């Protein structure tokens, strides 16, 4: 196991003191260390991984130094475009150190959404022509090689991180002063959604909590599409579903997901029918991967939703406010609800016990889809 603070200090010793990225559970300890020790203008928690690569490229242009970009391997997809069309040696030749958490590594137990990503993590790096090493406990020679490679070849280099690589590092978690947790708010929301309507919920703990709330209430999961992967695409899935049914489709999103592909909301508002219902839980954090902050509490999310075309945007912090807002949400077109909650989830929070394919099949049967239900 690598001492997390020593690894951070080793990066600084190589003049790699600028960080950008999207937090990952396998990198949670490293992200906590960076957050606590790096100045705010030297650690940019980006909207998505492609943004992070772009930020690191810009920093290199201004300073000549190599930025460090951290991400989960699922974020490789978001990063492909700037890595190949900006940083690649055939274009601008910009060195960037990528630190990639290897979820779904072959031979390890992980959640279904990580299996394919885990299989192709190294192959994607090979396809992009990005040199890489799997980070080891004896990491200092690896950092030496990475620094030398980037200095001499002016190309990106990747360090792939297995589960349990970094030692525990606890940093203070910023907890907002709102009365409800996300799960408490979701319990209120679910009580207000008729059984015949549908839910598309965002990745991470939101979908896990919805699954367990259904279980505890003895309710069916057939009306819930749990977006267990594909962070940032929840609202797009909900829009597409709403265009194929007359029933109400409730998108239950999170602030990290909202920020990741915010441009989608201009399309959502422009194309949505009366049955597209948008709910955003804002706890100001990437809680599912370690609690690193988002800018959710520092921007006016209701104003953003109004600016792209939502006619009515409500906010709620209490059960009574949620119940009242859900009544209006069900009745009006282009109406959205932003919930403000604090971080925190149950220690015994489980994961869905229904496979993604079974979830899809049950939902398509309930919705009456005539296509392939395999």
Short mmCIF file of C-alpha atoms in Angstrom, two decimals:
data_model
loop_
_atom_site.label_atom_id
_atom_site.label_comp_id
_atom_site.label_asym_id
_atom_site.label_seq_id
_atom_site.Cartn_x
_atom_site.Cartn_y
_atom_site.Cartn_z
CA UNK A 1 0.00 0.00 0.00
CA UNK A 2 1.23 3.47 -0.88
CA UNK A 3 1.36 6.20 1.75
CA UNK A 4 -1.01 8.74 0.26
CA UNK A 5 0.66 11.88 1.61
CA UNK A 6 4.11 10.67 0.53
CA UNK A 7 2.79 10.04 -2.98
CA UNK A 8 1.31 13.55 -3.11
CA UNK A 9 4.63 15.02 -1.93
CA UNK A 10 6.46 12.97 -4.57
CA UNK A 11 4.29 14.51 -7.28
CA UNK A 12 5.15 17.97 -5.97
CA UNK A 13 8.84 17.11 -6.02
CA UNK A 14 8.48 16.44 -9.77
CA UNK A 15 6.91 19.90 -10.23
CA UNK A 16 3.52 18.28 -10.75
CA UNK A 17 1.54 20.54 -8.46
CA UNK A 18 -1.56 21.30 -10.53
CA UNK A 19 -4.51 18.92 -10.34
CA UNK A 20 -7.82 18.61 -12.15
CA UNK A 21 -10.27 15.76 -12.37
CA UNK A 22 -13.45 14.03 -11.32
CA UNK A 23 -13.30 12.10 -8.02
CA UNK A 24 -13.32 8.30 -8.00
CA UNK A 25 -13.89 5.84 -5.17
CA UNK A 26 -10.56 4.07 -5.78
CA UNK A 27 -8.83 7.45 -5.65
CA UNK A 28 -10.87 8.78 -2.73
CA UNK A 29 -7.89 8.90 -0.36
CA UNK A 30 -5.66 10.61 -2.90
CA UNK A 31 -8.44 13.06 -3.79
CA UNK A 32 -8.94 13.85 -0.09
CA UNK A 33 -5.22 14.50 0.30
CA UNK A 34 -5.12 16.76 -2.75
CA UNK A 35 -8.24 18.64 -1.59
CA UNK A 36 -6.79 19.26 1.87
CA UNK A 37 -3.28 20.26 0.82
CA UNK A 38 -3.45 21.85 -2.63
CA UNK A 39 -4.59 25.49 -2.95
CA UNK A 40 -8.07 25.84 -4.43
CA UNK A 41 -6.69 27.24 -7.67
CA UNK A 42 -4.38 24.23 -8.00
CA UNK A 43 -7.07 21.56 -7.62
CA UNK A 44 -9.98 21.94 -10.00
CA UNK A 45 -12.81 19.44 -9.50
CA UNK A 46 -14.06 19.54 -13.07
CA UNK A 47 -17.52 19.01 -14.53
CA UNK A 48 -16.23 15.98 -16.46
CA UNK A 49 -12.96 14.30 -17.33
CA UNK A 50 -12.67 15.92 -20.74
CA UNK A 51 -12.92 19.32 -19.07
CA UNK A 52 -10.14 18.28 -16.70
CA UNK A 53 -7.82 17.33 -19.58
CA UNK A 54 -8.56 20.67 -21.27
CA UNK A 55 -7.77 22.56 -18.05
CA UNK A 56 -4.48 20.68 -17.67
CA UNK A 57 -3.57 21.45 -21.30
CA UNK A 58 -4.20 25.15 -20.74
CA UNK A 59 -2.10 25.13 -17.58
CA UNK A 60 0.79 23.56 -19.48
CA UNK A 61 0.57 26.24 -22.19
CA UNK A 62 0.91 28.97 -19.57
CA UNK A 63 3.59 27.37 -17.37
CA UNK A 64 5.35 24.57 -19.24
CA UNK A 65 4.50 22.23 -16.36
CA UNK A 66 2.61 18.92 -16.49
CA UNK A 67 -0.85 18.91 -14.97
CA UNK A 68 -2.18 15.87 -13.14
CA UNK A 69 -5.65 14.63 -14.15
CA UNK A 70 -7.41 12.11 -11.90
CA UNK A 71 -10.44 10.07 -12.94
CA UNK A 72 -12.28 6.78 -12.75
CA UNK A 73 -11.68 4.57 -15.80
CA UNK A 74 -15.27 5.25 -16.90
CA UNK A 75 -14.07 8.80 -17.48
CA UNK A 76 -11.68 7.71 -20.22
CA UNK A 77 -14.61 8.03 -22.63
CA UNK A 78 -15.14 11.69 -21.72
CA UNK A 79 -11.40 12.33 -22.04
CA UNK A 80 -10.82 10.67 -25.44
CA UNK A 81 -11.59 13.78 -27.51
CA UNK A 82 -9.17 16.24 -25.86
CA UNK A 83 -6.52 13.56 -25.42
CA UNK A 84 -6.54 12.72 -29.13
CA UNK A 85 -7.48 16.04 -30.73
CA UNK A 86 -5.47 18.37 -28.48
CA UNK A 87 -2.84 16.64 -26.32
CA UNK A 88 -1.74 13.99 -28.83
CA UNK A 89 1.71 14.24 -30.37
CA UNK A 90 0.16 14.55 -33.84
CA UNK A 91 -1.63 17.74 -32.78
CA UNK A 92 -0.22 19.96 -29.98
CA UNK A 93 1.90 17.39 -28.11
CA UNK A 94 0.96 18.34 -24.54
CA UNK A 95 2.10 16.21 -21.59
CA UNK A 96 -0.52 15.32 -18.98
CA UNK A 97 -0.17 12.78 -16.16
CA UNK A 98 -3.34 10.70 -15.97
CA UNK A 99 -4.14 8.90 -12.71
CA UNK A 100 -6.92 6.41 -13.46
CA UNK A 101 -8.86 4.30 -10.96
CA UNK A 102 -9.30 0.80 -12.38
CA UNK A 103 -12.87 -0.17 -11.52
CA UNK A 104 -13.94 -3.58 -12.81
CA UNK A 105 -10.41 -4.91 -13.14
CA UNK A 106 -10.66 -8.44 -14.60
CA UNK A 107 -10.55 -11.03 -11.86
CA UNK A 108 -11.92 -8.70 -9.19
CA UNK A 109 -15.46 -8.40 -7.88
CA UNK A 110 -17.21 -5.18 -8.85
CA UNK A 111 -20.57 -3.80 -9.90
CA UNK A 112 -22.05 -4.64 -13.36
CA UNK A 113 -21.54 -1.16 -14.78
CA UNK A 114 -17.79 -1.47 -14.32
CA UNK A 115 -17.25 -4.86 -15.97
CA UNK A 116 -16.82 -3.70 -19.56
CA UNK A 117 -14.89 -0.58 -18.58
CA UNK A 118 -12.56 -2.74 -16.53
CA UNK A 119 -11.92 -5.08 -19.46
CA UNK A 120 -11.06 -2.30 -21.90
CA UNK A 121 -9.25 0.18 -19.61
CA UNK A 122 -5.75 -0.74 -20.77
CA UNK A 123 -6.86 -1.44 -24.34
CA UNK A 124 -8.25 2.10 -24.62
CA UNK A 125 -4.92 3.52 -23.51
CA UNK A 126 -3.17 1.31 -26.06
CA UNK A 127 -5.58 2.44 -28.78
CA UNK A 128 -4.86 6.09 -27.98
CA UNK A 129 -1.12 5.46 -27.96
CA UNK A 130 -0.81 6.55 -24.32
CA UNK A 131 2.02 4.92 -22.41
CA UNK A 132 1.02 3.63 -18.98
CA UNK A 133 2.03 1.63 -15.93
CA UNK A 134 -0.04 -0.02 -13.21
CA UNK A 135 0.90 1.82 -10.04
CA UNK A 136 2.90 -0.26 -7.56
CA UNK A 137 3.91 0.15 -3.94
CA UNK A 138 7.43 0.88 -5.18
CA UNK A 139 6.11 3.83 -7.18
CA UNK A 140 9.02 6.28 -7.14
CA UNK A 141 10.82 4.75 -10.15
CA UNK A 142 7.48 4.85 -11.96
CA UNK A 143 7.12 8.56 -11.27
CA UNK A 144 10.67 9.06 -12.49
CA UNK A 145 9.87 7.28 -15.74
CA UNK A 146 6.63 9.17 -16.17
CA UNK A 147 8.28 12.55 -15.60
CA UNK A 148 11.15 11.73 -17.97
CA UNK A 149 8.80 10.43 -20.67
CA UNK A 150 6.56 13.50 -20.54
CA UNK A 151 9.53 15.86 -20.50
CA UNK A 152 11.32 14.23 -23.43
CA UNK A 153 8.36 13.22 -25.61
CA UNK A 154 5.79 15.86 -24.60
CA UNK A 155 3.02 13.26 -24.52
CA UNK A 156 0.41 12.14 -21.94
CA UNK A 157 1.32 9.30 -19.59
CA UNK A 158 -1.01 7.24 -17.41
CA UNK A 159 -0.77 5.57 -14.01
CA UNK A 160 -3.52 2.98 -13.53
CA UNK A 161 -4.57 2.46 -9.91
CA UNK A 162 -5.94 -0.77 -8.45
CA UNK A 163 -8.32 -0.98 -5.52
CA UNK A 164 -6.59 -0.55 -2.15
CA UNK A 165 -3.48 1.10 -3.59
CA UNK A 166 -3.53 4.23 -1.40
CA UNK A 167 -3.48 4.35 2.39
CA UNK A 168 -6.46 5.85 4.23
CA UNK A 169 -6.53 9.61 4.29
CA UNK A 170 -9.37 11.31 6.07
CA UNK A 171 -10.13 14.93 5.32
CA UNK A 172 -13.00 16.94 6.79
CA UNK A 173 -16.27 16.46 4.88
CA UNK A 174 -18.23 19.63 4.20
CA UNK A 175 -21.78 19.01 5.41
CA UNK A 176 -24.52 21.45 4.51
CA UNK A 177 -26.96 22.68 7.13
CA UNK A 178 -30.11 21.26 5.54
CA UNK A 179 -32.49 19.10 7.60
CA UNK A 180 -32.88 16.12 5.25
CA UNK A 181 -30.47 13.54 3.94
CA UNK A 182 -30.85 12.46 0.33
CA UNK A 183 -32.53 9.20 1.35
CA UNK A 184 -35.03 11.03 3.55
CA UNK A 185 -35.85 13.38 0.68
CA UNK A 186 -36.19 10.45 -1.75
CA UNK A 187 -38.61 8.72 0.61
CA UNK A 188 -40.86 11.79 0.42
CA UNK A 189 -40.53 11.95 -3.36
CA UNK A 190 -41.41 8.28 -3.90
CA UNK A 191 -44.56 8.61 -1.81
CA UNK A 192 -45.82 11.21 -4.28
CA UNK A 193 -45.17 9.28 -7.52
CA UNK A 194 -48.10 7.10 -8.71
CA UNK A 195 -47.33 3.42 -9.25
CA UNK A 196 -48.17 3.67 -12.98
CA UNK A 197 -45.51 6.35 -13.59
CA UNK A 198 -41.78 5.82 -14.20
CA UNK A 199 -38.50 6.90 -12.64
CA UNK A 200 -35.04 7.27 -14.16
CA UNK A 201 -32.51 7.75 -11.35
CA UNK A 202 -28.91 8.84 -11.47
CA UNK A 203 -25.87 6.70 -10.77
CA UNK A 204 -24.40 6.03 -7.34
CA UNK A 205 -26.14 6.20 -4.00
CA UNK A 206 -29.31 7.77 -5.40
CA UNK A 207 -30.21 4.62 -7.33
CA UNK A 208 -29.07 2.41 -4.46
CA UNK A 209 -31.32 4.25 -2.03
CA UNK A 210 -34.31 4.16 -4.39
CA UNK A 211 -33.85 0.40 -4.78
CA UNK A 212 -33.74 -0.13 -1.01
CA UNK A 213 -36.69 2.17 -0.37
CA UNK A 214 -38.71 0.07 -2.81
CA UNK A 215 -37.53 -3.10 -1.09
CA UNK A 216 -38.41 -1.85 2.40
CA UNK A 217 -41.86 -0.86 1.18
CA UNK A 218 -42.48 -4.17 -0.58
CA UNK A 219 -42.87 -2.31 -3.88
CA UNK A 220 -42.07 -3.36 -7.41
CA UNK A 221 -38.90 -2.16 -9.14
CA UNK A 222 -40.45 -2.44 -12.59
CA UNK A 223 -41.10 1.29 -12.93
CA UNK A 224 -37.57 2.33 -12.02
CA UNK A 225 -34.67 2.57 -14.45
CA UNK A 226 -31.53 2.67 -12.31
CA UNK A 227 -28.81 4.45 -14.27
CA UNK A 228 -26.05 2.56 -12.49
CA UNK A 229 -23.38 3.85 -14.92
CA UNK A 230 -23.13 6.61 -17.50
CA UNK A 231 -22.95 9.52 -15.07
CA UNK A 232 -24.39 12.70 -16.54
CA UNK A 233 -26.73 10.98 -18.99
CA UNK A 234 -29.69 10.37 -16.67
CA UNK A 235 -31.77 13.28 -17.96
CA UNK A 236 -31.16 12.29 -21.58
CA UNK A 237 -32.39 8.76 -20.90
CA UNK A 238 -35.45 10.18 -19.15
CA UNK A 239 -36.15 12.53 -22.05
CA UNK A 240 -35.99 9.68 -24.56
CA UNK A 241 -38.26 7.53 -22.42
CA UNK A 242 -40.77 10.36 -21.97
CA UNK A 243 -41.00 10.76 -25.74
CA UNK A 244 -42.03 7.11 -26.08
CA UNK A 245 -44.83 6.95 -23.50
CA UNK A 246 -47.81 8.96 -22.30
CA UNK A 247 -47.04 8.23 -18.64
CA UNK A 248 -45.10 10.69 -16.51
CA UNK A 249 -41.34 10.01 -16.41
CA UNK A 250 -39.57 11.41 -13.34
CA UNK A 251 -35.85 12.02 -13.73
CA UNK A 252 -34.17 11.98 -10.31
CA UNK A 253 -30.74 13.49 -10.80
CA UNK A 254 -27.81 14.68 -8.68
CA UNK A 255 -25.73 17.85 -8.76
CA UNK A 256 -22.59 16.06 -10.00
CA UNK A 257 -24.53 14.41 -12.81
CA UNK A 258 -26.27 17.69 -13.70
CA UNK A 259 -22.95 19.51 -13.95
CA UNK A 260 -21.22 16.80 -15.96
CA UNK A 261 -23.29 17.37 -19.11
CA UNK A 262 -25.20 20.56 -18.35
CA UNK A 263 -25.67 21.31 -22.05
CA UNK A 264 -28.22 18.49 -22.24
CA UNK A 265 -30.72 20.59 -20.32
CA UNK A 266 -31.18 23.08 -23.13
CA UNK A 267 -32.27 20.13 -25.29
CA UNK A 268 -34.40 18.65 -22.50
CA UNK A 269 -36.34 21.88 -22.08
CA UNK A 270 -36.72 22.40 -25.82
CA UNK A 271 -37.99 18.90 -26.62
CA UNK A 272 -39.72 17.70 -23.47
CA UNK A 273 -43.43 17.05 -23.41
CA UNK A 274 -45.73 17.55 -20.45
CA UNK A 275 -44.76 14.13 -19.04
CA UNK A 276 -41.05 14.91 -18.50
CA UNK A 277 -40.56 15.66 -14.81
CA UNK A 278 -37.16 16.76 -13.50
CA UNK A 279 -35.98 16.47 -9.90
CA UNK A 280 -32.43 17.33 -8.86
CA UNK A 281 -30.97 16.45 -5.46
CA UNK A 282 -28.27 18.95 -4.60
CA UNK A 283 -26.03 18.07 -1.65
CA UNK A 284 -23.01 19.92 -3.05
CA UNK A 285 -20.88 16.80 -3.28
CA UNK A 286 -19.71 13.76 -5.22
CA UNK A 287 -20.85 11.74 -2.21
CA UNK A 288 -20.88 8.32 -3.88
CA UNK A 289 -17.11 8.48 -4.51
CA UNK A 290 -15.81 10.11 -1.35
CA UNK A 291 -17.66 13.35 -0.71
CA UNK A 292 -15.48 15.72 -2.72
CA UNK A 293 -17.35 19.00 -3.27
CA UNK A 294 -19.10 20.10 -6.44
CA UNK A 295 -19.99 23.71 -7.21
CA UNK A 296 -23.63 22.81 -6.58
CA UNK A 297 -23.96 25.15 -3.60
CA UNK A 298 -21.97 27.94 -5.26
CA UNK A 299 -24.10 28.35 -8.38
CA UNK A 300 -27.79 29.16 -8.87
CA UNK A 301 -29.09 25.88 -10.29
CA UNK A 302 -32.74 27.01 -10.41
CA UNK A 303 -31.65 30.05 -12.45
CA UNK A 304 -29.75 27.79 -14.87
CA UNK A 305 -32.82 25.60 -15.38
CA UNK A 306 -34.98 28.65 -15.97
CA UNK A 307 -32.44 30.11 -18.40
CA UNK A 308 -32.53 27.00 -20.62
CA UNK A 309 -36.33 26.91 -20.77
CA UNK A 310 -37.93 25.38 -17.68
CA UNK A 311 -40.97 27.51 -16.88
CA UNK A 312 -41.26 26.79 -13.18
CA UNK A 313 -38.42 25.73 -10.88
CA UNK A 314 -39.25 24.98 -7.25
CA UNK A 315 -36.92 24.33 -4.32
CA UNK A 316 -37.55 22.25 -1.23
CA UNK A 317 -35.71 21.39 1.99
CA UNK A 318 -38.45 19.82 4.15
CA UNK A 319 -40.98 16.98 3.73
CA UNK A 320 -43.85 19.47 3.60
CA UNK A 321 -42.17 21.51 0.86
CA UNK A 322 -41.39 18.37 -1.13
CA UNK A 323 -45.00 17.13 -0.96
CA UNK A 324 -46.38 20.48 -2.11
CA UNK A 325 -43.84 20.79 -4.92
CA UNK A 326 -44.49 17.25 -6.15
CA UNK A 327 -48.18 18.05 -6.60
CA UNK A 328 -47.35 20.98 -8.88
CA UNK A 329 -44.62 19.02 -10.66
CA UNK A 330 -47.11 16.32 -11.64
CA UNK A 331 -49.56 18.82 -13.10
CA UNK A 332 -47.44 21.32 -15.03
CA UNK A 333 -45.24 21.17 -18.14
CA UNK A 334 -41.56 22.17 -17.98
CA UNK A 335 -41.60 22.18 -14.21
CA UNK A 336 -38.54 21.20 -12.16
CA UNK A 337 -37.79 20.63 -8.49
CA UNK A 338 -34.41 21.18 -6.80
CA UNK A 339 -33.98 19.45 -3.44
CA UNK A 340 -31.34 20.77 -1.03
CA UNK A 341 -30.01 18.07 1.29
CA UNK A 342 -26.96 17.28 3.41
CA UNK A 343 -24.39 14.55 2.84
CA UNK A 344 -24.65 11.26 4.63
CA UNK A 345 -25.89 7.75 3.98
CA UNK A 346 -26.50 4.60 5.96
CA UNK A 347 -23.49 2.42 6.71
CA UNK A 348 -25.55 -0.63 5.70
CA UNK A 349 -26.72 0.82 2.37
CA UNK A 350 -26.79 -2.05 -0.07
CA UNK A 351 -26.72 -2.32 -3.84
CA UNK A 352 -29.40 -3.40 -6.31
CA UNK A 353 -29.89 -7.16 -6.31
CA UNK A 354 -31.64 -7.09 -9.68
CA UNK A 355 -29.31 -7.22 -12.69
CA UNK A 356 -29.36 -4.30 -15.18
CA UNK A 357 -30.76 -6.56 -17.92
CA UNK A 358 -33.55 -7.83 -15.65
CA UNK A 359 -34.28 -4.24 -14.62
CA UNK A 360 -34.56 -3.27 -18.29
CA UNK A 361 -36.79 -6.23 -19.16
CA UNK A 362 -39.22 -5.56 -16.30
CA UNK A 363 -39.43 -1.88 -17.15
CA UNK A 364 -40.02 -2.50 -20.87
CA UNK A 365 -42.77 -5.00 -20.06
CA UNK A 366 -44.45 -2.49 -17.78
CA UNK A 367 -44.16 0.35 -20.27
CA UNK A 368 -45.47 -1.85 -23.07
CA UNK A 369 -42.47 -1.63 -25.39
CA UNK A 370 -42.79 -3.79 -28.49
CA UNK A 371 -39.07 -3.94 -29.21
CA UNK A 372 -36.44 -6.44 -28.14
CA UNK A 373 -36.90 -7.26 -24.44
CA UNK A 374 -33.96 -9.65 -24.17
#
